[in-house]
PDB file of C-alpha atoms in Angstrom:
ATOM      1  CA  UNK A   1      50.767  -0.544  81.216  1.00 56.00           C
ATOM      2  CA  UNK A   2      48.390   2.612  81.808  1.00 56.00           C
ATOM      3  CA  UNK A   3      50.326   2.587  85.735  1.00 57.00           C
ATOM      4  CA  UNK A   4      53.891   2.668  84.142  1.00 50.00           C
ATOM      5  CA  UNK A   5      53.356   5.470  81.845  1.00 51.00           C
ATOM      6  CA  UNK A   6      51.026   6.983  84.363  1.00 54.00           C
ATOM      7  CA  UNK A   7      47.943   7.703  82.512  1.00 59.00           C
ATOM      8  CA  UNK A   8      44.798   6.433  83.636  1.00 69.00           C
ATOM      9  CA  UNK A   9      42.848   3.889  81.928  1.00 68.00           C
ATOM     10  CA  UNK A  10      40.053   6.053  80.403  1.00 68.00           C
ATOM     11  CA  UNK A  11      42.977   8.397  78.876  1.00 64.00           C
ATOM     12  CA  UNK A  12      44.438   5.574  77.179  1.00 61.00           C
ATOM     13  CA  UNK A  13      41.221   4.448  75.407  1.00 65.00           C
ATOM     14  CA  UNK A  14      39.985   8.062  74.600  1.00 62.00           C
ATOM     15  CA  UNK A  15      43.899   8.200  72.877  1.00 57.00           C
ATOM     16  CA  UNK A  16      43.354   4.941  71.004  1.00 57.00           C
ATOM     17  CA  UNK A  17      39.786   5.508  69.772  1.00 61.00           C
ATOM     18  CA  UNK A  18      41.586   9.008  68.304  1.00 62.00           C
ATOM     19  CA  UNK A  19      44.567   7.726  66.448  1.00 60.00           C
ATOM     20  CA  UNK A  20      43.601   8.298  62.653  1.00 65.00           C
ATOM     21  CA  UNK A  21      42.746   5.126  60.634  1.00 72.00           C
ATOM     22  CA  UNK A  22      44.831   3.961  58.038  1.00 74.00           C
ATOM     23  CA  UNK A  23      42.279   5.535  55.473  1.00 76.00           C
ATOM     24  CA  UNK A  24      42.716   8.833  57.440  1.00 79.00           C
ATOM     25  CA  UNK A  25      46.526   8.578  57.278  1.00 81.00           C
ATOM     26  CA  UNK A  26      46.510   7.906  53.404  1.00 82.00           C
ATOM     27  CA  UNK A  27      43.812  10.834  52.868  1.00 79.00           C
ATOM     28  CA  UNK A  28      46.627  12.719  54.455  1.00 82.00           C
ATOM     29  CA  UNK A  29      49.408  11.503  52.054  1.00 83.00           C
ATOM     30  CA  UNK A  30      47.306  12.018  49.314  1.00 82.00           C
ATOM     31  CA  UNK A  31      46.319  15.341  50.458  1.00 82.00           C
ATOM     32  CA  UNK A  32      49.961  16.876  50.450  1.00 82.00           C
ATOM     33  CA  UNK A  33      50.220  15.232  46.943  1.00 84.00           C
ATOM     34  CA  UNK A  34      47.366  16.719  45.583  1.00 82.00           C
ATOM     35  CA  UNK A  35      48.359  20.559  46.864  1.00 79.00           C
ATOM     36  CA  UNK A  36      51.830  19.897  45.144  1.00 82.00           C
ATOM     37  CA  UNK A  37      50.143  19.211  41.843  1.00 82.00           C
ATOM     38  CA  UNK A  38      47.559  21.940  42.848  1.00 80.00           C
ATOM     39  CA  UNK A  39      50.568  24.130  42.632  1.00 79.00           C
ATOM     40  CA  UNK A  40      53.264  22.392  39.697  1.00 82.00           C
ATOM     41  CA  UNK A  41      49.634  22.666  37.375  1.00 81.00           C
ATOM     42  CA  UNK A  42      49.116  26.876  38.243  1.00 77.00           C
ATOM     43  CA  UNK A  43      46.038  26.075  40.095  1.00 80.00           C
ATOM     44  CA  UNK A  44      44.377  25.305  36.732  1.00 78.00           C
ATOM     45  CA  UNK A  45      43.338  22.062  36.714  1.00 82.00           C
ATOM     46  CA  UNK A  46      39.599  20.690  37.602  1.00 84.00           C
ATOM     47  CA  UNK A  47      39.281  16.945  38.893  1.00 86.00           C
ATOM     48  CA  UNK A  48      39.564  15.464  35.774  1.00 85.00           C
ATOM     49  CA  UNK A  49      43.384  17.175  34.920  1.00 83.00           C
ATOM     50  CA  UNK A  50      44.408  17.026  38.203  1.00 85.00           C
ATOM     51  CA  UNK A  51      43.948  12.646  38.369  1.00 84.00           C
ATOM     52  CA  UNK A  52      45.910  12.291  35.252  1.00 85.00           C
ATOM     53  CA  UNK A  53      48.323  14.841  36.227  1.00 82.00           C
ATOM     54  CA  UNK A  54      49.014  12.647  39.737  1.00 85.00           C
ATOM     55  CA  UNK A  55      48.193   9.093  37.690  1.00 84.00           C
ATOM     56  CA  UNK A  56      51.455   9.963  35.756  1.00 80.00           C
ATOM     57  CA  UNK A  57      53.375  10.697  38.800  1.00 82.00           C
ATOM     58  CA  UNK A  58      52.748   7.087  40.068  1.00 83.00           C
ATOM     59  CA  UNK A  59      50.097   8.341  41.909  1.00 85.00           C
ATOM     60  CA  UNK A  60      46.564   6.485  41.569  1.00 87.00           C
ATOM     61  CA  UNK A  61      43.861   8.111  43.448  1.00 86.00           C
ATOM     62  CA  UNK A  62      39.590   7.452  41.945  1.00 87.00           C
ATOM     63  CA  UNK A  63      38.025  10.271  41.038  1.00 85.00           C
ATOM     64  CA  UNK A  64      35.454  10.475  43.845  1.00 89.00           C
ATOM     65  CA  UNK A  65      37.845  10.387  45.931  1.00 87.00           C
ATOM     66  CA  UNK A  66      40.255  12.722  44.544  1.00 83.00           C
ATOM     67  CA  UNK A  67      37.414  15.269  44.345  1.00 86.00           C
ATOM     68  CA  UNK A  68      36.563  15.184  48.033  1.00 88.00           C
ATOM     69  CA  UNK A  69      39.707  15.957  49.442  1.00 84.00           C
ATOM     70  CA  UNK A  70      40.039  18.623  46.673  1.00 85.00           C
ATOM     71  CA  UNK A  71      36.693  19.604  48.697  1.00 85.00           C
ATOM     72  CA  UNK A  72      38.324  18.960  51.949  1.00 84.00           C
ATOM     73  CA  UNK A  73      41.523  21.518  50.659  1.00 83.00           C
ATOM     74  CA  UNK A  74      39.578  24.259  49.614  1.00 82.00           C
ATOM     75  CA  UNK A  75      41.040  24.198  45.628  1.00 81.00           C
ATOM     76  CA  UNK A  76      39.512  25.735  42.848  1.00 78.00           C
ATOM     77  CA  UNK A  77      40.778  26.001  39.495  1.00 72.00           C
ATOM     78  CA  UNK A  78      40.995  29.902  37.964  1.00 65.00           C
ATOM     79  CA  UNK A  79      37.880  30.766  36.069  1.00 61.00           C
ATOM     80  CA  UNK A  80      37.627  31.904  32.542  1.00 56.00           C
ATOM     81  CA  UNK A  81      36.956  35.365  31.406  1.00 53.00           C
ATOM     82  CA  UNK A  82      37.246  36.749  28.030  1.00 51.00           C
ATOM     83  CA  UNK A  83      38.923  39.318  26.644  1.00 46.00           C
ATOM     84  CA  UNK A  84      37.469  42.385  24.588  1.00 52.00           C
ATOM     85  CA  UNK A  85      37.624  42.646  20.858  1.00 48.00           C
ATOM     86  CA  UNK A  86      40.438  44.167  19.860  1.00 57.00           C
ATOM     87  CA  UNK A  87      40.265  45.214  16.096  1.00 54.00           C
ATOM     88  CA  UNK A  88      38.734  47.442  13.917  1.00 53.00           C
ATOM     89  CA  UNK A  89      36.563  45.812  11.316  1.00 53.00           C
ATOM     90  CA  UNK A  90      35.493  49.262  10.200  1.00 51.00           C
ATOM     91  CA  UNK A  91      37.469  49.704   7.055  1.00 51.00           C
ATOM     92  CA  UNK A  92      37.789  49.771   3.236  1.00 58.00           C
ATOM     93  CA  UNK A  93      40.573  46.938   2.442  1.00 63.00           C
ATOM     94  CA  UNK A  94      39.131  44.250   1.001  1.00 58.00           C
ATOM     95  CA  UNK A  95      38.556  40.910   3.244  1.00 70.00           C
ATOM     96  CA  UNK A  96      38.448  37.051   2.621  1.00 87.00           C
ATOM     97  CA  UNK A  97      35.444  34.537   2.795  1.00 91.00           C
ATOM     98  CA  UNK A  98      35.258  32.421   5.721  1.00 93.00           C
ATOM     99  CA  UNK A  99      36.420  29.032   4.891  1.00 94.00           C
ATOM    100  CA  UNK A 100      36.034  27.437   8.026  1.00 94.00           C
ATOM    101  CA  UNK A 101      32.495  28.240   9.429  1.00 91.00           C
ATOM    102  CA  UNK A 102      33.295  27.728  12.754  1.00 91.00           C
ATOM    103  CA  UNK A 103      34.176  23.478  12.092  1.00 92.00           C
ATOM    104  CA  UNK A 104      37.271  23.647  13.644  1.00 93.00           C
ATOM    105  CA  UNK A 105      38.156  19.892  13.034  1.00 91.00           C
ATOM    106  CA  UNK A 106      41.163  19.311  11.460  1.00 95.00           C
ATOM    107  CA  UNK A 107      42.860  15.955  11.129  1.00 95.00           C
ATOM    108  CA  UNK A 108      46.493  16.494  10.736  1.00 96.00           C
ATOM    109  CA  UNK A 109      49.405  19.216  11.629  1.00 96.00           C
ATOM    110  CA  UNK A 110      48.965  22.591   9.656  1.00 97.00           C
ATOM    111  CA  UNK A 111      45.636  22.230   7.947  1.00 98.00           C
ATOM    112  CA  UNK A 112      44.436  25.462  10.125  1.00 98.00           C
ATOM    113  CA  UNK A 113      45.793  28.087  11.942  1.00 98.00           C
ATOM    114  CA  UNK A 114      43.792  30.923  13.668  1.00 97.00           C
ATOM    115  CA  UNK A 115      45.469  34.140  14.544  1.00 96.00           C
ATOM    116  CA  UNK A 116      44.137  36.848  16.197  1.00 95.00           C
ATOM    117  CA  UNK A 117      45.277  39.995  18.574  1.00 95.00           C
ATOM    118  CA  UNK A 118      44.684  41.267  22.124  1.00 95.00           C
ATOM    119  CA  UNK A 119      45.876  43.660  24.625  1.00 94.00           C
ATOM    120  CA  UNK A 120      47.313  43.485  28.056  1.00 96.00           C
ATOM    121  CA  UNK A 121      47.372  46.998  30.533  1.00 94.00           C
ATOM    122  CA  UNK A 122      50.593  47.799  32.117  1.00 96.00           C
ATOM    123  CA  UNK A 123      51.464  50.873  34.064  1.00 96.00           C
ATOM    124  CA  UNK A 124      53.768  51.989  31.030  1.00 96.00           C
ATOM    125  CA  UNK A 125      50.373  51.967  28.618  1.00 95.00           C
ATOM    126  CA  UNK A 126      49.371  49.039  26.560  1.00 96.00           C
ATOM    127  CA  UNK A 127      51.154  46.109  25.483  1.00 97.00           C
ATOM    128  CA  UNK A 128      49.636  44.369  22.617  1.00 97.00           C
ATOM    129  CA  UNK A 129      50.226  40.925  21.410  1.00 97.00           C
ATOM    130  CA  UNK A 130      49.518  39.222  18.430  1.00 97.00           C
ATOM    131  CA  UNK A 131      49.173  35.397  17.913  1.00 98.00           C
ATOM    132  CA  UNK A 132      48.665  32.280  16.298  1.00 98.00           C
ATOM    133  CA  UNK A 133      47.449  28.954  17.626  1.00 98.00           C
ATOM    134  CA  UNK A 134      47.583  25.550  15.422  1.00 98.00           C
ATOM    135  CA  UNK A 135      44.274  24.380  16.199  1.00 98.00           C
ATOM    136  CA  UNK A 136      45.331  20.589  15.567  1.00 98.00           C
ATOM    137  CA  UNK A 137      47.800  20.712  17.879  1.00 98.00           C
ATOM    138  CA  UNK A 138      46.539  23.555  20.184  1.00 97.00           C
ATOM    139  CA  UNK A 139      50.184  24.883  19.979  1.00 98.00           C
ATOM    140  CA  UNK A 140      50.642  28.490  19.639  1.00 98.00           C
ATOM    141  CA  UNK A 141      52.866  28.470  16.955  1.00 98.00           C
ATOM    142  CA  UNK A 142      53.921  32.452  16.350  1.00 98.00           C
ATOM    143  CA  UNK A 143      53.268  35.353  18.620  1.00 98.00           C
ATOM    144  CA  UNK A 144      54.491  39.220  19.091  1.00 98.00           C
ATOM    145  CA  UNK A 145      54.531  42.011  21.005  1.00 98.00           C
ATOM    146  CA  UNK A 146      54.557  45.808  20.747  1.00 97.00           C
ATOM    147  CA  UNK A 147      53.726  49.215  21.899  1.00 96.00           C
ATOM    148  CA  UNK A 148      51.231  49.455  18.665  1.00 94.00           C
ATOM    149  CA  UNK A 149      48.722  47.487  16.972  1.00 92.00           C
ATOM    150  CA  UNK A 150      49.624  47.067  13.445  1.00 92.00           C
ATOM    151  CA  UNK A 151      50.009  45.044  10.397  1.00 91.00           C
ATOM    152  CA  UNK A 152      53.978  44.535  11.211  1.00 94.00           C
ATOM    153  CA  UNK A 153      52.880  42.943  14.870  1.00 96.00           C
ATOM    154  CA  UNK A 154      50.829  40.611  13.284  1.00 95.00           C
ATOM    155  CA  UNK A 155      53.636  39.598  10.195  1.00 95.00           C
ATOM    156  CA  UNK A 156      55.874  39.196  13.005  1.00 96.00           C
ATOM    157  CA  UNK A 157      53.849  36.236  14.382  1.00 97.00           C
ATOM    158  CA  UNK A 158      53.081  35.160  10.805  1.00 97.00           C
ATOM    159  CA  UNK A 159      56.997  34.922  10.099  1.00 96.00           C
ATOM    160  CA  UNK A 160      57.574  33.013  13.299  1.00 97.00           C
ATOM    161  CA  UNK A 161      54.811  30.197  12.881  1.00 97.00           C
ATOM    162  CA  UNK A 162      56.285  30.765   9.113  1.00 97.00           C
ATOM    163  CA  UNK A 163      59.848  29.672  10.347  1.00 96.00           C
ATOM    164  CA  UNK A 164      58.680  27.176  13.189  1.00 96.00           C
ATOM    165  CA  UNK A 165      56.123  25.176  10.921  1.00 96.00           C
ATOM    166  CA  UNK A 166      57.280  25.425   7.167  1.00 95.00           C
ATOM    167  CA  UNK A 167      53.936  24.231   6.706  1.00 96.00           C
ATOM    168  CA  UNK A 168      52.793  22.972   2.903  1.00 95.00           C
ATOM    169  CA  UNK A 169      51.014  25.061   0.062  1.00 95.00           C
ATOM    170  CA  UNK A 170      46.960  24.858   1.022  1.00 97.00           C
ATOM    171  CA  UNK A 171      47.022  25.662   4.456  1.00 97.00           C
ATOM    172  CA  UNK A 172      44.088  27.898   5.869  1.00 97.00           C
ATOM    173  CA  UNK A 173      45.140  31.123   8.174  1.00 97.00           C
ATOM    174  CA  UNK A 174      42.025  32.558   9.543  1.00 96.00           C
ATOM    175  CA  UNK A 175      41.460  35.563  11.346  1.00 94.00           C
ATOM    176  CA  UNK A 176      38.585  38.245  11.832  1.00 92.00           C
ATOM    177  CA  UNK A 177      38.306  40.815   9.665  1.00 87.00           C
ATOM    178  CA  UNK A 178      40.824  43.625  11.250  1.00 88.00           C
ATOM    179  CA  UNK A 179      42.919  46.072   8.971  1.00 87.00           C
ATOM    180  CA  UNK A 180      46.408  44.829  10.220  1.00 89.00           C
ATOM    181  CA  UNK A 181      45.045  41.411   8.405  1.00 91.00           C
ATOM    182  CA  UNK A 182      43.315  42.837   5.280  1.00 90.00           C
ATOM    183  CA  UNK A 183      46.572  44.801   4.683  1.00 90.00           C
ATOM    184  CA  UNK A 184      47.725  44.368   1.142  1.00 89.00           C
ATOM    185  CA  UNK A 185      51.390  43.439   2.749  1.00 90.00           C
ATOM    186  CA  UNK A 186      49.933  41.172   5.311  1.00 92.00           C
ATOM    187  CA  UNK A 187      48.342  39.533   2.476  1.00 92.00           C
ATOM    188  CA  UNK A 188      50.759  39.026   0.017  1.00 92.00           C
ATOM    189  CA  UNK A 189      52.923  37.284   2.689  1.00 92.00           C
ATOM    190  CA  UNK A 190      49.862  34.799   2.930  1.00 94.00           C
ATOM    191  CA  UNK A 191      49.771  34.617  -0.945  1.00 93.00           C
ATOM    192  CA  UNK A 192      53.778  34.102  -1.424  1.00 95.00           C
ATOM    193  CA  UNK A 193      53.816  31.373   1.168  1.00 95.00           C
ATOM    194  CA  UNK A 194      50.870  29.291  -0.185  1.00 96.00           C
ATOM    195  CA  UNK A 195      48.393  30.111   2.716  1.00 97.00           C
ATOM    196  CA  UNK A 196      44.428  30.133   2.413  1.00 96.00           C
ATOM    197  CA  UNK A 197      42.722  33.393   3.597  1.00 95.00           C
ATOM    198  CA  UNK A 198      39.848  33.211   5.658  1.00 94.00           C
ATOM    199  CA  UNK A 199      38.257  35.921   7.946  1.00 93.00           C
ATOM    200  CA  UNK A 200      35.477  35.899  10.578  1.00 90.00           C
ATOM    201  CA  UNK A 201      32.350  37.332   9.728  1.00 85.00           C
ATOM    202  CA  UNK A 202      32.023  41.169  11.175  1.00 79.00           C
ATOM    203  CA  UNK A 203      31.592  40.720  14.725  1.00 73.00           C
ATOM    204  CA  UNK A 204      31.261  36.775  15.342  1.00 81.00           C
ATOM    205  CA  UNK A 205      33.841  35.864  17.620  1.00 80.00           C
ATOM    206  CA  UNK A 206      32.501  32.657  17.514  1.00 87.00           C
ATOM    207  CA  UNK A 207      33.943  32.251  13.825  1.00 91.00           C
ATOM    208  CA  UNK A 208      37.556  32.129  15.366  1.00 93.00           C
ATOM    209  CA  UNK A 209      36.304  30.547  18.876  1.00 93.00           C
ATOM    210  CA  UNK A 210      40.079  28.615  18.782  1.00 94.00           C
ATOM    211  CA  UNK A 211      41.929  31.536  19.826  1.00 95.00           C
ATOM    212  CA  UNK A 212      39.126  33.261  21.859  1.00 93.00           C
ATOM    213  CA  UNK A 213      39.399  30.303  24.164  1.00 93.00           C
ATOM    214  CA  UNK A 214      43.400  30.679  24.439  1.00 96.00           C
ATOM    215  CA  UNK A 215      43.037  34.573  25.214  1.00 95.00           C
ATOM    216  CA  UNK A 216      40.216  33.736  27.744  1.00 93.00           C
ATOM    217  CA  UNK A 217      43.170  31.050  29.407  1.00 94.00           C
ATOM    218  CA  UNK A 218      46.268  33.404  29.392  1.00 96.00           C
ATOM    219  CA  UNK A 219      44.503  35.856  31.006  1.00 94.00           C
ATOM    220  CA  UNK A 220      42.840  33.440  33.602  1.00 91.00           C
ATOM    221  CA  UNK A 221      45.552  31.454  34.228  1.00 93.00           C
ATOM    222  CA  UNK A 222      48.220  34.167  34.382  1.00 94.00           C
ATOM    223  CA  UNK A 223      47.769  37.756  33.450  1.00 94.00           C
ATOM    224  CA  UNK A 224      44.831  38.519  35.730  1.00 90.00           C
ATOM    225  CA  UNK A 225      47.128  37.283  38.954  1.00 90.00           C
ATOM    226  CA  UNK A 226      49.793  40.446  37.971  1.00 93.00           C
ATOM    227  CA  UNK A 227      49.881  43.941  37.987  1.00 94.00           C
ATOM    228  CA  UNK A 228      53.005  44.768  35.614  1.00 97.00           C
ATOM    229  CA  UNK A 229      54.727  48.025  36.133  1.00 97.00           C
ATOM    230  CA  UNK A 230      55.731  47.895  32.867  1.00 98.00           C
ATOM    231  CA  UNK A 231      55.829  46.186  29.133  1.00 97.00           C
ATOM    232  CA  UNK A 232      58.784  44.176  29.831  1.00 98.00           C
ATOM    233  CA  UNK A 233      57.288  42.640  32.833  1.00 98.00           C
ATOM    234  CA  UNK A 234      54.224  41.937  30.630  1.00 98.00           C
ATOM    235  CA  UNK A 235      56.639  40.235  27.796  1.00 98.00           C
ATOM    236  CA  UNK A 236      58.697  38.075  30.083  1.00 98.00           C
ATOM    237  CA  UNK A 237      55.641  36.697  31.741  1.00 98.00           C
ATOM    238  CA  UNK A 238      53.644  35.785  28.717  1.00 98.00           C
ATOM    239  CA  UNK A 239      56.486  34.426  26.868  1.00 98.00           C
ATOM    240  CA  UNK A 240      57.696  31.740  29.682  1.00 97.00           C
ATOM    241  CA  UNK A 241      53.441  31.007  29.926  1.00 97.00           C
ATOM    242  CA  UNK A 242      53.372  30.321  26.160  1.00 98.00           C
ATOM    243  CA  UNK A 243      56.637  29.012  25.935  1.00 97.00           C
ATOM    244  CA  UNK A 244      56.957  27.068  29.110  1.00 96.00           C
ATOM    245  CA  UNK A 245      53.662  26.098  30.519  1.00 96.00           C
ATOM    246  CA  UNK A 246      51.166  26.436  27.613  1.00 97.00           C
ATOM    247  CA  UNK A 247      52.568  24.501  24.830  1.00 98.00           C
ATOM    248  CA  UNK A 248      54.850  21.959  26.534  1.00 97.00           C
ATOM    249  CA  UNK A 249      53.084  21.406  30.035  1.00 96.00           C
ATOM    250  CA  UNK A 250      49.392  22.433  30.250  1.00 96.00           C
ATOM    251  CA  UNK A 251      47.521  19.329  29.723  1.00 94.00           C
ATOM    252  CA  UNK A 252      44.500  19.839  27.294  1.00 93.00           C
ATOM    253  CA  UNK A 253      41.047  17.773  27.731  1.00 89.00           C
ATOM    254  CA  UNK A 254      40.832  18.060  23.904  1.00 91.00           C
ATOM    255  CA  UNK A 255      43.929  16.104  23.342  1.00 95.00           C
ATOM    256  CA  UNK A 256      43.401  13.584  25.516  1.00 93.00           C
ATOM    257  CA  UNK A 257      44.677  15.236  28.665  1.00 93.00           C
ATOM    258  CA  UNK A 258      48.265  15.616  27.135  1.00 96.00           C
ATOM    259  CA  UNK A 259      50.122  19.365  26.785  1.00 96.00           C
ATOM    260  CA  UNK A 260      51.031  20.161  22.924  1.00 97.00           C
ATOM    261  CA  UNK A 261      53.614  19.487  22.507  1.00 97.00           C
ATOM    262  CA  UNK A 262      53.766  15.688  23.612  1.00 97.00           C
ATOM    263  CA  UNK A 263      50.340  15.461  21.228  1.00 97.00           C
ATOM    264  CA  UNK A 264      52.661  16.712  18.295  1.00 96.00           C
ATOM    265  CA  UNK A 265      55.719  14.118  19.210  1.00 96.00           C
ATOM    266  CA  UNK A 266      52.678  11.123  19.761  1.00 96.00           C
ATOM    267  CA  UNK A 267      51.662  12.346  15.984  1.00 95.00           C
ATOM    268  CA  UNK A 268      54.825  11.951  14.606  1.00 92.00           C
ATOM    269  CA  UNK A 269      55.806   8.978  16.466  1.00 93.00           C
ATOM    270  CA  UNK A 270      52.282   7.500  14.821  1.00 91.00           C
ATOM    271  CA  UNK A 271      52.615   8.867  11.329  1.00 85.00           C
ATOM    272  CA  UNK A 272      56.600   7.576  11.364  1.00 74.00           C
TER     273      UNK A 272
END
C-alpha cells in the first residue's frame, strides 16, 4: 500500500502513530462548544456555570474535565470590582432603623427589596443610575437614569418596581442612609404604598451587601469593557444588560444555577 501511494513505510507509521485519538477528537468537539458558551454567557461564567450552561444544551461534559480544556483555552471569567459609595449620609432628614441586619434570607417574592445608587463616567459627564434588586428573586425590579443624583431618580425606580411588582402592604425597602432616600417625598411614597423603611447603618455597605454585589457585576461584566462617548451610549447598554442578560439569562449560583427570571416562573409554577 505504502508503494502505491508512494510514501515509504516509516512515513506511514510516523502518520498513524499521529492521527488524534478518539478522546483527542472529542476534546476538540467539546472545545469549540465550550468557546461558544464562553461567548453566549459574556465570558462570565466559572466551571461550575459554564457545565450547567452546556448540560442544558444537551451537552454533558464532568467537571474535571470541563475545567481542563477551559485550562487548555485560555478562559477566564471577568473579575469583580466594586464600585465607590455614592451618597451622602451627611445630612439632617431623619432616617429609618435597619430592619434587616444584614440576614438577607427571605422566603417568598417581595418580602425585601434593596435599592441603592451608583454612577457610571461617560465623556458627556456622569450618568447616574438608581436601582432596585428583589433579593428573593435576584431580579432587578426598578431602575433609572439621569444627569443628577436626586430624590426624583430614585422615585423613578421606586414607581417602576411599584408598577412591575404591586407587591402587598409589609414589604421591607432598604437602602443606606442617603438624602434622596430620607427625603420627606421619597418617604411618603414608601408610607402610601405600604412599604417598610429600613436604612444601612452610616457607612456599612455590608448592611445592603445585595445590591453591592449587583453593582460590583454590571460593572465587571459590562461597563468596565466600554468607553461611552456619551449618556445615551451608557443607557442603552445597561438597559439591554439588566433587561436582557441579567434578569432573564445570567444564571445565578444562589438560585440554583437558573437566571431570574425562570426562578420567579419555577416559584409560581410551585406555589400554583
Amino acid at each position: 500500500m505504502c508503494q502505491v501511494f508512494g510514501v515509504s513505510r516509516s512515513g506511514y507509521y510516523n502518520w498513524v502513530q499521529h492521527e488524534p485519538s478518539d478522546r483527542k477528537q472529542s476534546d476538540e468537539r467539546l472545545k469549540l462548544e465550550i468557546k461558544v458558551a464562553h461567548i453566549r454567557t459574556r465570558e462570565t461564567y466559572g466551571t461550575r456555570r459554564l457545565q450547567t450552561e452546556l448540560a442544558e444544551n444537551g451537552i454533558i461534559v464532568g467537571r474535571d474535565r470541563l475545567a481542563r480544556l477551559r485550562k487548555e483555552l485560555r478562559l477566564r471569567c471577568k473579575q469583580k470590582r466594586k464600585f465607590r459609595a455614592t451618597t451622602n449620609p451627611n445630612h439632617n432628614l431623619p432616617g429609618a432603623p435597619n430592619l434587616l441586619n444584614q440576614t438577607f434570607a427571605p422566603t417568598a417574592p417581595n418580602q425585601v427589596w434593596v435599592e441603592d445608587l451608583t454612577y457610571v463616567a461617560t465623556q458627556e459627564g456622569w450618568l447616574y443610575l438608581a436601582g432596585i434588586k428583589h433579593v428573593y428573586t435576584c431580579e432587578i425590579v426598578g431602575y433609572a437614569m439621569g444627569e443628577r443624583m436626586t430624590k426624583e431618580l430614585t422615585g423613578k425606580a421606586l414607581f417602576m418596581a411599584l408598577r412591575s411588582q404591586l407587591p402587598p402592604a409589609g414589604l421591607i425597602h432598604h437602602s443606606d442612609r442617603g438624602s434622596q432616600y430620607c427625603a420627606y417625598d421619597y418617604r411618603v411614597i414608601q408610607e402610601q404604598t405600604g412599604l417598610k423603611t429600613s436604612m444601612s447603618r452610616k457607612g456599612n455597605c455590608y448592611d445592603n451587601a445585595p445590591m453591592e454585589s449587583f453593582w460590583g457585576t454590571l460593572k465587571n461584566e459590562s461597563l468596565s469593557h466600554y468607553r461611552f462617548n456619551n449618556r445615551d451610549e451608557a443607557i442603552s447598554v445597561i438597559r439591554e444588560y439588566i433587561e436582557i442578560f441579567y434578569n432573564r439569562q445570567r444564571r445565578h449560583s444562589r438560585l440554583g444555577n437558573i437566571s431570574p427570571a425562570a426562578f420567579r416562573e419555577k416559584y409560581h409554577q410551585m406555589a400554583a
